[in-house]
mmCIF file of C-alpha atoms and ligand atoms in Angstrom:
data_model
loop_
_atom_site.group_PDB
_atom_site.id
_atom_site.type_symbol
_atom_site.label_atom_id
_atom_site.label_comp_id
_atom_site.label_asym_id
_atom_site.label_seq_id
_atom_site.Cartn_x
_atom_site.Cartn_y
_atom_site.Cartn_z
ATOM 1 C CA MET A 1 0.000 0.000 0.000
ATOM 2 C CA ARG A 2 1.445 3.367 -1.084
ATOM 3 C CA GLN A 3 0.811 6.591 0.819
ATOM 4 C CA LEU A 4 1.498 10.047 -0.652
ATOM 5 C CA LEU A 5 1.165 13.376 1.117
ATOM 6 C CA TYR A 6 1.461 16.714 -0.660
ATOM 7 C CA VAL A 7 0.686 20.365 -0.082
ATOM 8 C CA SER A 8 -0.266 23.046 -2.623
ATOM 9 C CA ASN A 9 -1.542 26.614 -2.840
ATOM 10 C CA THR A 10 -4.333 28.268 -4.773
ATOM 11 C CA VAL A 11 -3.927 31.555 -6.649
ATOM 12 C CA ASP A 12 -7.332 33.072 -5.930
ATOM 13 C CA GLU A 13 -9.715 32.159 -3.176
ATOM 14 C CA LEU A 14 -11.345 28.993 -4.479
ATOM 15 C CA GLY A 15 -15.157 29.045 -4.510
ATOM 16 C CA LEU A 16 -17.404 26.582 -2.729
ATOM 17 C CA ALA A 17 -18.545 25.328 -6.130
ATOM 18 C CA ASP A 18 -14.923 24.420 -6.998
ATOM 19 C CA LEU A 19 -14.453 22.549 -3.742
ATOM 20 C CA ASP A 20 -17.742 20.759 -4.261
ATOM 21 C CA GLN A 21 -16.738 19.737 -7.783
ATOM 22 C CA ILE A 22 -13.329 18.477 -6.619
ATOM 23 C CA LEU A 23 -14.905 16.383 -3.880
ATOM 24 C CA THR A 24 -17.664 14.919 -6.029
ATOM 25 C CA ALA A 25 -15.153 13.847 -8.701
ATOM 26 C CA SER A 26 -12.724 12.568 -6.070
ATOM 27 C CA ARG A 27 -15.221 10.372 -4.287
ATOM 28 C CA ARG A 28 -16.546 8.914 -7.532
ATOM 29 C CA ASN A 29 -13.123 8.244 -9.072
ATOM 30 C CA ASN A 30 -11.368 7.141 -5.898
ATOM 31 C CA ALA A 31 -14.010 4.519 -5.105
ATOM 32 C CA MET A 32 -13.341 2.999 -8.539
ATOM 33 C CA MET A 33 -9.545 3.239 -8.196
ATOM 34 C CA GLY A 34 -9.373 1.934 -4.628
ATOM 35 C CA ILE A 35 -7.991 5.236 -3.309
ATOM 36 C CA THR A 36 -8.661 6.510 0.197
ATOM 37 C CA GLY A 37 -7.428 9.577 2.072
ATOM 38 C CA LEU A 38 -8.129 13.050 3.343
ATOM 39 C CA LEU A 39 -8.133 16.532 1.848
ATOM 40 C CA LEU A 40 -7.706 19.662 3.972
ATOM 41 C CA PHE A 41 -8.322 23.221 2.803
ATOM 42 C CA ILE A 42 -6.592 25.810 4.994
ATOM 43 C CA ASP A 43 -5.636 29.442 4.256
ATOM 44 C CA GLY A 44 -6.267 28.995 0.536
ATOM 45 C CA GLY A 45 -3.999 25.952 0.351
ATOM 46 C CA PHE A 46 -4.488 22.202 0.172
ATOM 47 C CA LEU A 47 -2.969 19.313 2.031
ATOM 48 C CA GLN A 48 -3.944 15.869 0.821
ATOM 49 C CA ILE A 49 -3.006 12.339 1.787
ATOM 50 C CA LEU A 50 -3.664 9.615 -0.779
ATOM 51 C CA GLU A 51 -3.313 5.877 -0.286
ATOM 52 C CA GLY A 52 -3.863 2.878 -2.506
ATOM 53 C CA GLU A 53 -2.102 0.608 -4.967
ATOM 54 C CA GLU A 54 1.166 2.267 -6.022
ATOM 55 C CA ARG A 55 0.419 2.733 -9.713
ATOM 56 C CA ALA A 56 -3.091 4.084 -9.045
ATOM 57 C CA VAL A 57 -1.797 6.567 -6.454
ATOM 58 C CA ARG A 58 1.023 7.821 -8.704
ATOM 59 C CA GLU A 59 -1.273 8.250 -11.699
ATOM 60 C CA LEU A 60 -3.753 10.141 -9.596
ATOM 61 C CA TYR A 61 -1.096 12.396 -8.094
ATOM 62 C CA THR A 62 0.203 13.282 -11.577
ATOM 63 C CA ARG A 63 -3.346 14.240 -12.601
ATOM 64 C CA ILE A 64 -4.004 16.261 -9.437
ATOM 65 C CA ALA A 65 -0.636 18.076 -9.589
ATOM 66 C CA SER A 66 -1.485 19.459 -13.036
ATOM 67 C CA ASP A 67 -4.975 20.630 -12.014
ATOM 68 C CA PRO A 68 -5.175 24.416 -12.607
ATOM 69 C CA ARG A 69 -7.281 24.918 -9.464
ATOM 70 C CA HIS A 70 -4.078 24.895 -7.429
ATOM 71 C CA ARG A 71 -0.342 25.321 -8.007
ATOM 72 C CA ASN A 72 3.045 24.491 -6.609
ATOM 73 C CA ALA A 73 2.185 20.946 -5.441
ATOM 74 C CA ARG A 74 5.070 19.589 -3.319
ATOM 75 C CA LEU A 75 5.307 15.976 -2.134
ATOM 76 C CA MET A 76 6.064 15.703 1.566
ATOM 77 C CA LEU A 77 5.759 11.954 1.968
ATOM 78 C CA ASP A 78 5.960 8.998 -0.406
ATOM 79 C CA ARG A 79 6.095 5.755 1.530
ATOM 80 C CA GLU A 80 4.968 2.165 1.782
ATOM 81 C CA VAL A 81 2.511 1.409 4.605
ATOM 82 C CA PRO A 82 1.314 -2.010 5.762
ATOM 83 C CA SER A 83 -2.390 -1.154 5.411
ATOM 84 C CA ARG A 84 -4.781 1.751 4.887
ATOM 85 C CA ALA A 85 -4.933 4.445 7.557
ATOM 86 C CA PHE A 86 -8.158 5.981 6.112
ATOM 87 C CA PRO A 87 -10.123 2.884 5.042
ATOM 88 C CA GLU A 88 -13.568 4.484 5.382
ATOM 89 C CA TRP A 89 -12.842 7.689 3.420
ATOM 90 C CA ASN A 90 -12.742 7.655 -0.372
ATOM 91 C CA MET A 91 -11.853 11.265 0.226
ATOM 92 C CA GLY A 92 -12.449 12.790 3.605
ATOM 93 C CA PHE A 93 -12.642 16.575 3.590
ATOM 94 C CA GLU A 94 -12.136 19.172 6.260
ATOM 95 C CA ARG A 95 -11.962 22.959 6.120
ATOM 96 C CA PRO A 96 -10.899 23.625 9.703
ATOM 97 C CA CYS A 97 -11.888 26.938 11.276
ATOM 98 C CA MET A 98 -8.514 28.333 12.307
ATOM 99 C CA ASP A 99 -10.194 31.033 14.466
ATOM 100 C CA ASP A 100 -11.096 28.320 16.954
ATOM 101 C CA PRO A 101 -7.999 27.822 19.158
ATOM 102 C CA GLU A 102 -8.610 24.086 19.658
ATOM 103 C CA THR A 103 -9.042 23.449 15.936
ATOM 104 C CA ALA A 104 -6.101 25.716 15.120
ATOM 105 C CA GLY A 105 -3.965 23.711 17.551
ATOM 106 C CA MET A 106 -4.942 20.405 16.014
ATOM 107 C CA PHE A 107 -4.411 21.522 12.409
ATOM 108 C CA GLY A 108 -1.532 23.923 13.065
ATOM 109 C CA VAL A 109 1.053 21.529 11.658
ATOM 110 C CA ALA A 110 -0.986 21.230 8.438
ATOM 111 C CA ARG A 111 -1.114 25.018 8.096
ATOM 112 C CA GLU A 112 2.654 25.259 8.604
ATOM 113 C CA ALA A 113 3.134 22.588 5.928
ATOM 114 C CA ILE A 114 0.890 24.429 3.443
ATOM 115 C CA HIS A 115 2.857 27.636 4.020
ATOM 116 C CA GLY A 116 6.136 25.759 3.512
ATOM 117 C CA ARG A 117 7.364 26.444 7.019
ATOM 118 C CA LEU A 118 8.242 22.853 8.021
ATOM 119 C CA SER A 119 11.683 21.329 7.629
ATOM 120 C CA PRO A 120 12.193 18.530 5.113
ATOM 121 C CA GLY A 121 11.282 15.112 6.480
ATOM 122 C CA THR A 122 8.428 16.309 8.656
ATOM 123 C CA GLY A 123 5.777 14.742 6.412
ATOM 124 C CA ARG A 124 5.580 11.799 8.806
ATOM 125 C CA ILE A 125 4.497 14.088 11.606
ATOM 126 C CA VAL A 126 1.790 15.662 9.466
ATOM 127 C CA ALA A 127 0.565 12.175 8.461
ATOM 128 C CA MET A 128 0.472 11.224 12.126
ATOM 129 C CA MET A 129 -1.796 14.177 12.884
ATOM 130 C CA LEU A 130 -4.129 13.261 10.010
ATOM 131 C CA GLN A 131 -4.281 9.632 11.142
ATOM 132 C CA THR A 132 -5.094 10.749 14.655
ATOM 133 C CA PHE A 133 -7.870 12.963 13.286
ATOM 134 C CA TYR A 134 -9.259 9.974 11.383
ATOM 135 C CA ALA A 135 -9.036 7.759 14.449
ATOM 136 C CA VAL A 136 -10.961 10.294 16.530
ATOM 137 C CA GLN A 137 -13.657 10.625 13.852
ATOM 138 C CA ASN A 138 -13.949 6.829 13.520
ATOM 139 C CA SER A 139 -13.283 5.841 17.100
ATOM 140 C CA ASP A 140 -15.318 2.653 16.809
ATOM 141 C CA LEU A 141 -12.843 1.287 14.280
ATOM 142 C CA PRO A 142 -9.452 -0.308 14.955
ATOM 143 C CA VAL A 143 -6.696 2.290 14.768
ATOM 144 C CA ASN A 144 -3.734 1.915 12.397
ATOM 145 C CA LEU A 145 -1.155 4.524 13.349
ATOM 146 C CA TYR A 146 2.171 4.510 11.519
ATOM 147 C CA TYR A 147 5.111 6.171 13.185
ATOM 148 C CA ALA A 148 7.739 4.630 10.933
ATOM 149 C CA GLY A 149 8.856 6.522 7.829
HETATM 150 C C1 FMN B 201 -6.575 19.751 -4.367
HETATM 151 C C2 FMN B 201 -7.187 18.776 -5.331
HETATM 152 C C3 FMN B 201 -7.401 17.459 -4.936
HETATM 153 C C4 FMN B 201 -7.954 16.524 -5.820
HETATM 154 N N1 FMN B 201 -8.144 15.234 -5.414
HETATM 155 C C5 FMN B 201 -8.635 14.318 -6.267
HETATM 156 C C6 FMN B 201 -8.821 12.960 -5.886
HETATM 157 O O1 FMN B 201 -8.537 12.554 -4.762
HETATM 158 N N2 FMN B 201 -9.335 12.115 -6.818
HETATM 159 C C7 FMN B 201 -9.679 12.494 -8.068
HETATM 160 O O2 FMN B 201 -10.130 11.679 -8.856
HETATM 161 N N3 FMN B 201 -9.534 13.791 -8.456
HETATM 162 C C8 FMN B 201 -9.020 14.705 -7.596
HETATM 163 N N4 FMN B 201 -8.883 16.015 -7.981
HETATM 164 C C9 FMN B 201 -9.405 16.419 -9.316
HETATM 165 C C10 FMN B 201 -8.474 16.033 -10.437
HETATM 166 O O3 FMN B 201 -7.457 16.994 -10.553
HETATM 167 C C11 FMN B 201 -9.262 15.948 -11.758
HETATM 168 O O4 FMN B 201 -9.922 17.160 -11.991
HETATM 169 C C12 FMN B 201 -10.310 14.854 -11.703
HETATM 170 O O5 FMN B 201 -9.745 13.649 -11.256
HETATM 171 C C13 FMN B 201 -10.919 14.636 -13.095
HETATM 172 O O6 FMN B 201 -11.930 13.684 -12.954
HETATM 173 P P1 FMN B 201 -13.092 13.535 -14.019
HETATM 174 O O7 FMN B 201 -12.397 13.321 -15.340
HETATM 175 O O8 FMN B 201 -13.868 12.342 -13.563
HETATM 176 O O9 FMN B 201 -13.891 14.818 -13.968
HETATM 177 C C14 FMN B 201 -8.314 16.945 -7.117
HETATM 178 C C15 FMN B 201 -8.093 18.270 -7.505
HETATM 179 C C16 FMN B 201 -7.540 19.177 -6.631
HETATM 180 C C17 FMN B 201 -7.319 20.604 -7.066
#
C-alpha cells in the first residue's frame, strides 16, 4: 500500500462550487480506483493524503498536480505502509476553522506545511496528525497509526 502526502496553494480564493466539484469527482473516481485519504483546505492551500495501490496513487497524483485549481504541489511523503490508515474515506474533507484555538492547535502543523514552514522530512508528523484525526472521527474502528517513515 502506497501513501502520498502533498501540499499546494491556490492563486485566488477557491469558490465553494470548486471545492464541491473536486470532492464529487474525487469520491466517484477514488471509489473505482481503490484510493482513500483526506483533503484539507486551509488558508487557501491544500494538504492531501492519498493511499492505494502504487500505480493508481502515482497516476492520480500526476493528474491532481497538473490541475489548474491549485499550483506548486510539493510531495512531503511517499512511503509504503502495511495497510490503509483511512479505510472508510474515499476522500475525507475538512476545512478547519482556524479562528477556533482548539481546531487551530490540532491543524496547526498542516497550516505550517501548506505555508512551507516545516523542515524537510516532517511529512511523517503531518501524516500522524491526520491519522489521529481519522481515528478520533472513527473511534469505533481499529486504529492503524504509523510512526515509521
Ligand atoms: C486539491 C485537489 C485534490 C484533488 N483530489 C482528487 C482525488 O482525490 N481524486 C480524483 O479523482 N480527483 C481529484 N482532484 C481532481 C483532479 O485533478 C481531476 O480534476 C479529476 O480527477 C478529473 O476527474 P473527471 O475526469 O472524472 O472529472 C483533485 C483536484 C484538486 C485541485
